[in-house]
Amino acid sequence: MLSRTRADQQRDPAAWPRLLLALLAIALLWPGIYQAELNPAVLLQPDNLRTMGGFVADFWPPAHAPDFLDLLLEATVQTLAIATAGMALALLLAIPASLLASRALSLSAASNGGRPALLGQCLRWPVRGLLIFLRSVPEIVWALLFVRAVGLGPTAGVLAIAITYAGMLGKVYAEIFESVDPRPAHALLQSGSSRLSALLYGTLPSAAAELTSYTVYRWECAVRASVVMGFVGAGGLGQQIDLSMRMFAGAEVASMLLTFLVLVLLADQLSRLLRGRLA
C-alpha cells in the first residue's frame, strides 16, 4: 500500500494531457505532410545521391578567379543596395503608418484614462487594413509583378521590398509603441506638449532598443529576400547564383554562398552593437 502511494506521488500529473496534446499535434501534422508530398527517401535514391554528390564536390575549392571576384563584388554591392534602398522606402511608409495605427499618442487615450475615442479607432482601422494588405503578399510575388512592369533589374527588387516590409515594419512598430509604458507620453500630452515631443521624449527612449533591433533584423531579412528575388530577375547575388547553378558551376555557387554568410554575420554583429549602445 505504501509503495503504491509513493508511485502515485512520483507520477507526473500532466503526463496524460501532454500525451493527448502530442497525439493531437501528430494528427494535425500528418495531413499537412501528406498534402506536401514530403518523402525524404527521395534524397537517398542512387541517382539523386550521385547528382548531389557531384554538385557538392565541385564546391571545393570556391571560385577565386580575379574576373569572378570582380563580378562577385559587384553583385554583393548590388544586393546590399537593393536591401538598403528597399528598407529606406519601407521606413518612409512604415513610420507614419505605425503612428497612425497606434494608440500610443492618442490625445483621447491620454485624457480618458487610456480609452481611445471611437473616431480615432475608426481612423486607425483603415491604416491597419492597409498594412495587412501590404504584408500579406510575399515579396517574391511583388517582384514578379514589378519585373513585368519595369523590366529586369534591381528596381523591381527595391519596390518589392519597400511594399512588403512597409507592412511588416508598420505593424510591429505600432505594437512596440503600444507595449511600452504609456504614462510618460500621456503626461507630456496632458501638459500641452505636441505629439512629436511626446514621441521623442516619452515613447522612443523606452522603445529605441527594440525598434533598432527589429529594424536591423528586417534589413538582414531584406538582404536574404533580395537574393531570393534575384532568381526572378531582380539582380544581385540571387541572379548570379541562378546563372551559376544553371551551368552547374559549384565553385562559383560556393563562393557566393560564403559571401552571403558573411553578410548575415555582419548584420547580426551590427544588431548586437546597436542594441548594446541603446540598452
Coordinates of N, CA and C in Angstrom, one line a residue, residues 1-2 59 79 139 164 194-195 203 206-207 209 211 226 267:
M1 N 0.8 -1.2 0.0 CA 0.0 0.0 0.0 C 0.9 1.3 0.0
L2 N 2.0 1.2 0.8 CA 2.9 2.3 0.9 C 3.6 2.6 -0.5
F59 N 32.0 22.2 -55.1 CA 32.1 23.4 -54.2 C 33.5 23.7 -53.7
T79 N 23.3 43.7 -54.2 CA 22.4 43.1 -53.2 C 22.2 44.0 -52.0
E139 N 7.1 39.1 -50.9 CA 7.9 40.0 -51.7 C 8.2 39.4 -53.1
T164 N 6.4 45.2 -49.2 CA 6.1 44.2 -48.2 C 6.7 44.6 -46.9
S194 N 3.4 68.7 -27.8 CA 2.9 68.2 -29.1 C 3.1 66.7 -29.2
R195 N 2.5 66.0 -30.1 CA 2.7 64.6 -30.3 C 4.1 64.2 -30.7
T203 N 8.0 58.2 -25.6 CA 7.9 56.8 -26.1 C 9.2 56.2 -26.6
S206 N 12.0 54.4 -24.4 CA 11.8 53.0 -23.9 C 11.7 52.0 -25.1
A207 N 11.5 52.5 -26.3 CA 11.3 51.6 -27.4 C 12.5 51.6 -28.4
A209 N 15.6 50.6 -28.3 CA 16.4 49.3 -28.4 C 15.7 48.3 -29.2
L211 N 13.1 48.8 -31.3 CA 12.9 49.3 -32.7 C 14.2 49.1 -33.5
S226 N 16.4 39.9 -51.1 CA 16.9 40.4 -52.4 C 17.7 39.3 -53.1
A267 N 25.5 41.6 -40.4 CA 24.2 42.1 -39.9 C 23.9 41.8 -38.5

